[in-house]
Short mmCIF file of C-alpha atoms in Angstrom, two decimals:
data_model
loop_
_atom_site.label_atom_id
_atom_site.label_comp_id
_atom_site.label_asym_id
_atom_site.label_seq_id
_atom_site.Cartn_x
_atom_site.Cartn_y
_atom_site.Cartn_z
CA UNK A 1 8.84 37.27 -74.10
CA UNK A 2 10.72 39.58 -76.75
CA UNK A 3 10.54 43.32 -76.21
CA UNK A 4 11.45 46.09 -78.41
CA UNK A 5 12.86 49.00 -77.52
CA UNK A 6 10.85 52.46 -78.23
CA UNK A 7 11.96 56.22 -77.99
CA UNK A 8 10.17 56.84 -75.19
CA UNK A 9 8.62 60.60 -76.75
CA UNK A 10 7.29 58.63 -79.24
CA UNK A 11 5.87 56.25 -77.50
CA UNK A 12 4.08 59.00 -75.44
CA UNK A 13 3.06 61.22 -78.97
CA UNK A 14 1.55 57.89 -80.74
CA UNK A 15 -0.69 57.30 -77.72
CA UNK A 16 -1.27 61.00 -77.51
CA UNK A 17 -3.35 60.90 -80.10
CA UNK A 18 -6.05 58.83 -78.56
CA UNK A 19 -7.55 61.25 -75.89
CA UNK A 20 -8.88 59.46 -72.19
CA UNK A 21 -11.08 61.01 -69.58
CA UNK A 22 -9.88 62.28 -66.98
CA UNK A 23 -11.08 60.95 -63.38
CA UNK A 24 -10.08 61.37 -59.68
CA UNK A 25 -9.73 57.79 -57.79
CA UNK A 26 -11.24 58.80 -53.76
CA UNK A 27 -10.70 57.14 -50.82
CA UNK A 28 -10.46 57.03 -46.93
CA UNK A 29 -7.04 55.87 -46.49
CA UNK A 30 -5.63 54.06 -42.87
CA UNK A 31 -5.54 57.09 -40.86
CA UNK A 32 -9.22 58.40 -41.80
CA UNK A 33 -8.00 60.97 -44.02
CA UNK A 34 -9.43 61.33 -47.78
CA UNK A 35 -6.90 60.75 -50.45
CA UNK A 36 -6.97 61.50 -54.01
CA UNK A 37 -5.39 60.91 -57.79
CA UNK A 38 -5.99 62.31 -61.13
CA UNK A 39 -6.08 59.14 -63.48
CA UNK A 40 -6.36 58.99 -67.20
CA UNK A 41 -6.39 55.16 -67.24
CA UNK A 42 -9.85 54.32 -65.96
CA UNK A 43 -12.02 51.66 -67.88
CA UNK A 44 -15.06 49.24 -67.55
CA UNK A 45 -13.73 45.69 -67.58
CA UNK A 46 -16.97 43.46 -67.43
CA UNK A 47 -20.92 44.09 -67.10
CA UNK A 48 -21.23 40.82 -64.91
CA UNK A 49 -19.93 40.65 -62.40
CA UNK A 50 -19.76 44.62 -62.78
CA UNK A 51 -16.30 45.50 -62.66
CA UNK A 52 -13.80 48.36 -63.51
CA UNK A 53 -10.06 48.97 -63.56
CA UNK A 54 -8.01 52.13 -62.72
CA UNK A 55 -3.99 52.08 -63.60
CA UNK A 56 -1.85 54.02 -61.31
CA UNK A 57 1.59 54.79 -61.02
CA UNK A 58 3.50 52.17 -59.02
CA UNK A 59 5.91 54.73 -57.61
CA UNK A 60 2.67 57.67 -56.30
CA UNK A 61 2.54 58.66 -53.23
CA UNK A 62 -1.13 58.89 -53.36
CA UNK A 63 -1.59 55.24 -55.02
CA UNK A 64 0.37 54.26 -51.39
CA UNK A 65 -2.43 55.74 -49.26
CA UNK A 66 -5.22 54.52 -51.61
CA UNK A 67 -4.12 51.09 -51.92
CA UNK A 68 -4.57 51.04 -47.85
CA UNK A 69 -8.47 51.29 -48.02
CA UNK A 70 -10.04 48.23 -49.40
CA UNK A 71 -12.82 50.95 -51.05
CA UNK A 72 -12.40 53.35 -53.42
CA UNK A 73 -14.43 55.86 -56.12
CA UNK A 74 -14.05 57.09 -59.23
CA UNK A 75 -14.75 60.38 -60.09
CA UNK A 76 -15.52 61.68 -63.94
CA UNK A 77 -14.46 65.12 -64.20
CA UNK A 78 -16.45 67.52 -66.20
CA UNK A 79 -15.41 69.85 -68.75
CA UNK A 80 -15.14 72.83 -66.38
CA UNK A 81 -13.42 71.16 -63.52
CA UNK A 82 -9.98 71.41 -64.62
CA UNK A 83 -9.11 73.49 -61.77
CA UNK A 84 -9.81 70.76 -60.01
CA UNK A 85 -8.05 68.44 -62.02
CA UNK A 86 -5.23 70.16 -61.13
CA UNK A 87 -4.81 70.36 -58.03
CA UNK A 88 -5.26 66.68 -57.32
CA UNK A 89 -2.48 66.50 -59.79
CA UNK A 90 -0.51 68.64 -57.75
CA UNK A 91 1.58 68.11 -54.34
CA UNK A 92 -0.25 69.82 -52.56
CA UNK A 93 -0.12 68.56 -48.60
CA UNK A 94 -3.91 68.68 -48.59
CA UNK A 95 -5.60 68.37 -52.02
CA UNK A 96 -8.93 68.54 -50.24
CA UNK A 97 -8.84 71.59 -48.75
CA UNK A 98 -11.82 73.81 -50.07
CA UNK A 99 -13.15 70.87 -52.04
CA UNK A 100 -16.77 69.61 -51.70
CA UNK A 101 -17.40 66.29 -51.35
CA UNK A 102 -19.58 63.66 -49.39
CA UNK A 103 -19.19 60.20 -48.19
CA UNK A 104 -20.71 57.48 -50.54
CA UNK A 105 -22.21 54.42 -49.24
CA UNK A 106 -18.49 52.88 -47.91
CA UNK A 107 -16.93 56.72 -47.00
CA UNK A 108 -15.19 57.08 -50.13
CA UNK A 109 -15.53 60.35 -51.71
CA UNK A 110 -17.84 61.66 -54.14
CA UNK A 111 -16.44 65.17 -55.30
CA UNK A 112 -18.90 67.63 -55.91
CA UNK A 113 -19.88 68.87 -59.58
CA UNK A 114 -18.25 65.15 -60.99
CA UNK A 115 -19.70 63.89 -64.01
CA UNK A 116 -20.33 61.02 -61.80
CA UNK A 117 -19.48 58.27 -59.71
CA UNK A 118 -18.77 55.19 -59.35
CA UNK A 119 -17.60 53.63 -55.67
CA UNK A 120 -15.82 49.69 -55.94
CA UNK A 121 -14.47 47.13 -54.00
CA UNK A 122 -10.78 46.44 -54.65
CA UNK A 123 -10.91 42.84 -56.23
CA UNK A 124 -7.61 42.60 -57.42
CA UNK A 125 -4.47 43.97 -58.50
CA UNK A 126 -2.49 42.81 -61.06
CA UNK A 127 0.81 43.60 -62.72
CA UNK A 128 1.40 46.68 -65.22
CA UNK A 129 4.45 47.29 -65.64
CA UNK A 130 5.17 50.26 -63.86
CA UNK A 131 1.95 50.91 -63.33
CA UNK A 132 -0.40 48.75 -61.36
CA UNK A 133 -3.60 47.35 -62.56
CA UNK A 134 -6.69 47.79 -59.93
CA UNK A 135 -9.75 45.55 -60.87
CA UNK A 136 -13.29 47.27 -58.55
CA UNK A 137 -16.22 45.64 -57.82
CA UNK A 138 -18.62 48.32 -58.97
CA UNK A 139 -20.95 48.96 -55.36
CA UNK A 140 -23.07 51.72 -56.15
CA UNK A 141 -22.61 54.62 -59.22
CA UNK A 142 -24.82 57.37 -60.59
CA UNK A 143 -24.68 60.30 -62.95
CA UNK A 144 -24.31 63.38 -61.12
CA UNK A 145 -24.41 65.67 -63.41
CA UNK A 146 -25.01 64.97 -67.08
CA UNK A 147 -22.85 67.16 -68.59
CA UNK A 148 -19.32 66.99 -71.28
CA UNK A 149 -16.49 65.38 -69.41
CA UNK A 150 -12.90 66.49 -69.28
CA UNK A 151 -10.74 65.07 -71.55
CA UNK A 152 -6.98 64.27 -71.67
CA UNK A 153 -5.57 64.62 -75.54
CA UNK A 154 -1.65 65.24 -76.75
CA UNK A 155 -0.66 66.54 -73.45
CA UNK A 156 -3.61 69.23 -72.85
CA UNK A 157 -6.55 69.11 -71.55
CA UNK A 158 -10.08 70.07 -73.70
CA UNK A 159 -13.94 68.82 -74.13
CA UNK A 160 -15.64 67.20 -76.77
CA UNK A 161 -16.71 69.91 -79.64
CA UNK A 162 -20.15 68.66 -80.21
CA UNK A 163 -22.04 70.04 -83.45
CA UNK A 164 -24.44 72.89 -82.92
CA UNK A 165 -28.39 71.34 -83.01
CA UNK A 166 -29.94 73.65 -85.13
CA UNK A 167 -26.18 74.49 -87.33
CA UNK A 168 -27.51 72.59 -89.87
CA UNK A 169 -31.26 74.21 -90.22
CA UNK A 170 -30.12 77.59 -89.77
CA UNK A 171 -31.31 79.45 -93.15
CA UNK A 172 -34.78 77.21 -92.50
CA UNK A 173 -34.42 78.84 -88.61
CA UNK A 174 -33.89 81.95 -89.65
CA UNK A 175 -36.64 82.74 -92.32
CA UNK A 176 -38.97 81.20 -89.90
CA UNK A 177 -38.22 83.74 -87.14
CA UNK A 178 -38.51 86.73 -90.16
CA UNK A 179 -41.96 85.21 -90.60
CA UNK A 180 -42.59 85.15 -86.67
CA UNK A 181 -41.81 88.82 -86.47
CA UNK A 182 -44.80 90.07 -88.52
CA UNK A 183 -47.04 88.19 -86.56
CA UNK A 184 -45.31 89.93 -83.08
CA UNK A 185 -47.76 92.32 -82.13
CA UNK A 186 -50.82 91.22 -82.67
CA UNK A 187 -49.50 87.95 -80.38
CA UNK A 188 -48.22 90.45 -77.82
CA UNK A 189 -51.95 92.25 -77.82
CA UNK A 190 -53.29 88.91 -77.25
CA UNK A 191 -51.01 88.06 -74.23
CA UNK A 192 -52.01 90.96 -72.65
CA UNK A 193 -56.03 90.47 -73.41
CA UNK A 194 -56.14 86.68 -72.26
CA UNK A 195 -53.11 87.52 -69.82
CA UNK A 196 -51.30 84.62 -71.01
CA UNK A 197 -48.04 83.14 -73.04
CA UNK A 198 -48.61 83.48 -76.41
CA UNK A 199 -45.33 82.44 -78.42
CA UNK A 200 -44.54 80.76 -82.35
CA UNK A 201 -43.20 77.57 -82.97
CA UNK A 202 -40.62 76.93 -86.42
CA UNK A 203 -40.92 73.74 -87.49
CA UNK A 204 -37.22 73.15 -88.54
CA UNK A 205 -36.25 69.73 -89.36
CA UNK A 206 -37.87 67.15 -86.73
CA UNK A 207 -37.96 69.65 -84.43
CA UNK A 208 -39.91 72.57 -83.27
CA UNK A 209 -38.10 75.90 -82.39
CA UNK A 210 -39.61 78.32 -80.38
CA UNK A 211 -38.85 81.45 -82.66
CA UNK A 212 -41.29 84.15 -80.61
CA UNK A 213 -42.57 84.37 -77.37
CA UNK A 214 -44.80 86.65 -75.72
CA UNK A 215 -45.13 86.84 -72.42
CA UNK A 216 -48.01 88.47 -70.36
CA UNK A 217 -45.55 89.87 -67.31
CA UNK A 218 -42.25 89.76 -69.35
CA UNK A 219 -39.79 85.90 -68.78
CA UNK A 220 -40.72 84.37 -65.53
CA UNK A 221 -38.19 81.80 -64.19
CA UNK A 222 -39.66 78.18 -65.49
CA UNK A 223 -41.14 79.34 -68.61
CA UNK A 224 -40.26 78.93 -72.19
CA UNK A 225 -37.73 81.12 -74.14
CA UNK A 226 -36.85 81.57 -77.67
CA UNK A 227 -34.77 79.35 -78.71
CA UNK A 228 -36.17 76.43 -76.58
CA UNK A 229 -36.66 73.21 -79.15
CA UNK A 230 -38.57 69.77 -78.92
CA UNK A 231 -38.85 66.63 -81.10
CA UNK A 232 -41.70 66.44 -82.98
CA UNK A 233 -42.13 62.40 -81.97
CA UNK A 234 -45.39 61.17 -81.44
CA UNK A 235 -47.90 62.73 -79.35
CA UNK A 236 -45.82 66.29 -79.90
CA UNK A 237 -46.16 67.78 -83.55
CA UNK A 238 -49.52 66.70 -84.71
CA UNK A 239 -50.07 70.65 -85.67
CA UNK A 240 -47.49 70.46 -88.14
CA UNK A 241 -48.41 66.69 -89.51
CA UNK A 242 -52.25 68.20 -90.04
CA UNK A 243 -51.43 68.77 -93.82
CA UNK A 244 -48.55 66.37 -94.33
CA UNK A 245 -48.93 63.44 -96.78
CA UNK A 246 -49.26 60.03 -95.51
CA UNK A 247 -45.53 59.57 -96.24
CA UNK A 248 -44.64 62.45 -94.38
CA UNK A 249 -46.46 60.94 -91.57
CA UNK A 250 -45.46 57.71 -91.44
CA UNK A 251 -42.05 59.07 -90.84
CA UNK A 252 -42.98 60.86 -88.00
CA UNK A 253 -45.37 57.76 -86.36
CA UNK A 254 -41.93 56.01 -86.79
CA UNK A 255 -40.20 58.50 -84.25
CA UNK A 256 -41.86 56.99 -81.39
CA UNK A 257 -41.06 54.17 -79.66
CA UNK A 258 -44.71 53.17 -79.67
CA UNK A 259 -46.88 49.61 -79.46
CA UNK A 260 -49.58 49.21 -82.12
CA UNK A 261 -52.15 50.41 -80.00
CA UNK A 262 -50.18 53.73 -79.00
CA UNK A 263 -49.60 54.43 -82.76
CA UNK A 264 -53.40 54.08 -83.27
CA UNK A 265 -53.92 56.78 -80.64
CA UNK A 266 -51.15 58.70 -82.22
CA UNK A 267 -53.11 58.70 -85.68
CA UNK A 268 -56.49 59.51 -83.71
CA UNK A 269 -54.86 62.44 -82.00
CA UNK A 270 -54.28 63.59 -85.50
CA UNK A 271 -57.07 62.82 -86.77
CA UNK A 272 -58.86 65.05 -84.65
CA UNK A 273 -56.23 67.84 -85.32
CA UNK A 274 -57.15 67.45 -88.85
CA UNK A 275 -60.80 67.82 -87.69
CA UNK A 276 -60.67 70.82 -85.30
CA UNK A 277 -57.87 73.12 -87.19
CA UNK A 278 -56.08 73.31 -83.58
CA UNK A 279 -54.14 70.82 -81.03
CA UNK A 280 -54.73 71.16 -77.62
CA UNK A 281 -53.19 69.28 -73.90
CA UNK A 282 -53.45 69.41 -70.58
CA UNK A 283 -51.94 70.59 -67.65
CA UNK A 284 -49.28 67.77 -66.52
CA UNK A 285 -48.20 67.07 -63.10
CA UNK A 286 -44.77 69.29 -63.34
CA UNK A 287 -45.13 71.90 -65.89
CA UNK A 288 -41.74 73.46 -64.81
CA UNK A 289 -39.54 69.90 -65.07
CA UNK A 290 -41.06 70.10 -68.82
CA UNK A 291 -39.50 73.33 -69.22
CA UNK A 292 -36.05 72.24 -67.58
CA UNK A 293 -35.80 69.14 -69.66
CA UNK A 294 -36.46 71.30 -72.76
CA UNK A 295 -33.70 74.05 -71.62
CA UNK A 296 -31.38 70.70 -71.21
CA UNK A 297 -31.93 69.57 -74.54
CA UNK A 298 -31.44 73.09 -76.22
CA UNK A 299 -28.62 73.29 -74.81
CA UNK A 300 -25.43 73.76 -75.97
CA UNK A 301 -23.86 70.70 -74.36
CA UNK A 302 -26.95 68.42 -75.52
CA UNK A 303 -25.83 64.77 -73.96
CA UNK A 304 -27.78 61.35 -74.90
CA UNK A 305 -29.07 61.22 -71.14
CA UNK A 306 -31.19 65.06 -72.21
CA UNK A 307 -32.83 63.55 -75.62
CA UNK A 308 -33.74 60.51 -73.35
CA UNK A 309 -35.27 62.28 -70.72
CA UNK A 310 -36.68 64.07 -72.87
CA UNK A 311 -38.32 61.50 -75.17
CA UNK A 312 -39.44 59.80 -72.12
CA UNK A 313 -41.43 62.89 -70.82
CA UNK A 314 -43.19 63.26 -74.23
CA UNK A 315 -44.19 59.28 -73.69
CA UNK A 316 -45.26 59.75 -70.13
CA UNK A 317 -47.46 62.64 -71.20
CA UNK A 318 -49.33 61.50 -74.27
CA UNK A 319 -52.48 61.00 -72.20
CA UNK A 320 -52.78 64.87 -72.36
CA UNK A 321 -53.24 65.19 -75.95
CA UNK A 322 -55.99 66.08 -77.69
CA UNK A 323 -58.20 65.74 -74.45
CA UNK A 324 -62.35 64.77 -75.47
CA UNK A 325 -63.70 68.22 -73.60
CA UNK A 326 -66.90 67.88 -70.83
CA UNK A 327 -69.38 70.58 -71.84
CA UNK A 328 -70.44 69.98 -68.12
CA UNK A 329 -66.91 70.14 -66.52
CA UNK A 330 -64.40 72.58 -66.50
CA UNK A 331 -60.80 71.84 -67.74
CA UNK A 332 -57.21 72.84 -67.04
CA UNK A 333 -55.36 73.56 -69.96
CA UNK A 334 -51.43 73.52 -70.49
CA UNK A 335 -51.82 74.97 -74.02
CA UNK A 336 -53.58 75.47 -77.26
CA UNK A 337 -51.57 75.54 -80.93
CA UNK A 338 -53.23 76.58 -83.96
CA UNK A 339 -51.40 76.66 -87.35
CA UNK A 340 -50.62 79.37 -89.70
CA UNK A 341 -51.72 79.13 -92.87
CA UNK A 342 -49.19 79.61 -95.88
CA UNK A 343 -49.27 79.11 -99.46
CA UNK A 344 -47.03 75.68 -99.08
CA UNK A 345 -47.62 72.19 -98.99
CA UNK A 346 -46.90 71.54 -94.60
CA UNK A 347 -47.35 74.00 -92.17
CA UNK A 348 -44.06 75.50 -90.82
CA UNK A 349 -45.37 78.18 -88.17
CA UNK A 350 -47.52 77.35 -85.16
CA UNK A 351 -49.16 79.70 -82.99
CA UNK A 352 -49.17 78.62 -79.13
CA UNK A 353 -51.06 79.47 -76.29
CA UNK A 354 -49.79 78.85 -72.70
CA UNK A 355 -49.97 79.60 -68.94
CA UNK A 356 -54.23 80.42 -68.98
CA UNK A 357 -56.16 80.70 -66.38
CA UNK A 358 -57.39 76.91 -64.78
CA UNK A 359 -60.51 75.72 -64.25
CA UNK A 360 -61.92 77.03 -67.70
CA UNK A 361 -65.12 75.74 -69.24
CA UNK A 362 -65.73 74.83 -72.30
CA UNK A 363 -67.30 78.08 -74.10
CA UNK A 364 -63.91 79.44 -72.35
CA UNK A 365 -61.56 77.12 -74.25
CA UNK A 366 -63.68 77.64 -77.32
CA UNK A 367 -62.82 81.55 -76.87
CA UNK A 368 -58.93 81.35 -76.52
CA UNK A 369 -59.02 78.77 -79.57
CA UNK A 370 -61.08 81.49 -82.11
CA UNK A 371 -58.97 84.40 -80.38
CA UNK A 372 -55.65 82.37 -81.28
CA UNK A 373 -57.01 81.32 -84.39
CA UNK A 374 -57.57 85.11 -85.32
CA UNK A 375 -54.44 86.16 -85.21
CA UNK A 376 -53.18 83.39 -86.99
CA UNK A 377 -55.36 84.03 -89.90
CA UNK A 378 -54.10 87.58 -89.49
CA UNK A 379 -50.34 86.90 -89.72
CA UNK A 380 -51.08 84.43 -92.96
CA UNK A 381 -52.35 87.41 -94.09
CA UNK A 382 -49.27 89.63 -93.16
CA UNK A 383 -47.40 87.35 -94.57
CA UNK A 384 -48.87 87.33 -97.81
CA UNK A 385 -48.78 91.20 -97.84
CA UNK A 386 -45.32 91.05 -97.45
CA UNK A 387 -44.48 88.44 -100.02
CA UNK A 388 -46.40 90.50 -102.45
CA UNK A 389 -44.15 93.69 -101.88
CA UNK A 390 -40.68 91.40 -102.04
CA UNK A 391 -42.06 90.04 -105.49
CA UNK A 392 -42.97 93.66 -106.73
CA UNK A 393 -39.50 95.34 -105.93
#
């Protein structure tokens, strides 16, 4: 076979600029000691039979003692783990002092705070040059922690610079929170008076923002916080549909992942929103997971795996919307949302009513709704107060 001869800087500067994870290869070598290597060359090499491939260095030290356990596991870094990074890059006598790790299924092991994991069977190993090719039989693997991996790019280390997730809305997210704030106090009065959450919801793109938030004994840990955001996909986001033309609507029917007969539900929840002037749910089963899966997804570091989660959470709970209440039963709640009436076309603010007391009857829901209804019509009316006085000066 012909080769051609390459300076070998350039070599390393043309591939340079196609940036690799970074992962740390684990195993229990033939004297019962863990071993580890940082790795840049890690890839998936078939789905069935599941296998993967790591490339070491012929000449490491560490490849030596790996390649004498017929296990191993692959470790995705995370953005922050650098640290760690380096010191399995390092020659250090004992690169696992002061680490955290446990044993996965076959002892190899799993470093704590990875991305994730992913623990093989050696299959084979083939020639690479100087390097060696090692073909796993993927045993076991799972995500750790969802979160931006490390990367490896023209000789330094960084992390993917995802865009922001509201960058793009932010004159629409800001003149909806200007609008929240006239509407602050009389929602703070009312979260003292029902001695619940009272907070506003933007709509800003096909999304809602929470843009306010009142609490009744200031931010407990699990609750909502400006800031927090959630897809408007079917159930969520009927509120802000309740005026929206049919076009409008079919657009957001189209969000959901949704059989015929769920999309029929979906167009009876609104329906009755359309009805009533307000939404309401119910409690679900884990209230504060909701609120954790939301935090994920406003997140900075928003990942596919958090706007799965949390589309599936919105699926699993669409039995809780727009409940038919039992004048003879008593109910427990997770929240009410009225709109705010403006002068345009679709509603843009919602007013929202969370954490009330369980076990409430009927003529007790009916109470919060009008109270929350209230001071909705009373910030409309705020609102058009101060529109007035911008168009006079």
């Amino acid at each position: 076979m012909e080769t051609h001869s390459f300076d070998p800087a350039l070599f390393r500067e043309t591939l340079g600029h196609y940036p690799t994870g970074v992962a740390v290869v684990t195993a229990i070598d033939d004297t019962g000691r863990p071993v580890g290597m940082v790795v840049g060359s890690f890839t998936s090499v078939s789905l069935d039979p599941p296998l993967v491939a790591y490339l070491p260095t012929r000449t490491s030290s560490s490849y030596a003692r790996l390649r004498t356990s017929r296990y191993f596991c692959v470790n995705v870094l995370a953005a922050d783990q650098q640290d760690l990074c380096g010191r399995f890059a390092s020659r250090a006598e004992d690169k696992f002092e002061g680490v955290g790790w446990e044993p996965a299924a076959q002892g190899s092991p799993v470093l704590a705070g990875a991305v994730g994991w992913i623990e093989c069977e050696v299959a084979e190993e083939l020639d690479g040059g100087d390097h060696a090719i090692v073909v796993g039989r993927v045993l076991d693997l799972a995500v750790q922690r969802p979160t931006l991996p490390l990367l490896f790019f023209q000789g330094g280390y960084g992390r993917f610079a995802l865009p922001s997730p509201v960058a793009s809305s932010d004159p629409e997210l800001i003149e909806s929170a200007q609008m929240a704030e006239v509407v602050r106090g009389p929602l703070e009065e009312l979260a003292r008076e029902l001695g619940a959450d009272c907070s506003v919801m933007a709509r800003v793109g096909d999304e809602a923002v929470f843009v306010a938030a009142s609490s009744r004994g200031g931010q407990e840990p699990g609750s909502l916080a400006v800031g927090h955001r959630i897809p408007l996909i079917p159930p969520v986001g009927t509120v802000f549909c309740a005026q929206a033309p049919d076009e409008e609507v079919g657009r957001w029917l189209s969000r959901a992942k949704a059989s015929e007969e769920d999309r029929a539900s979906f167009r009876a929840n609104l329906a009755a929103v359309r009805r009533h002037g307000y939404s309401l749910s119910l409690v679900p089963q884990a209230p504060a997971d909701r609120v954790a899966l939301m935090s994920d997804y406003s997140g900075v570091d928003v990942m596919p795996v958090h706007e799965r989660r949390i589309r599936q959470m919105i699926s699993e709970s669409a039995s809780l919307y727009e409940p038919v209440l039992d004048p003879d039963a008593t109910h427990d709640l997770h929240s009410v949302i009225v709109p705010m009436p403006t002068d345009e076309d679709q509603t843009r603010l919602a007013l929202r009513l969370s954490g009330l007391p369980q076990g409430a009857t009927v003529a007790r829901i009916e109470e919060w709704i009008a109270a929350l209804s209230r001071v909705a019509e009373q910030g409309a009316a705020l609102l058009r107060e101060r529109a007035e006085r911008l168009a006079g000066s």
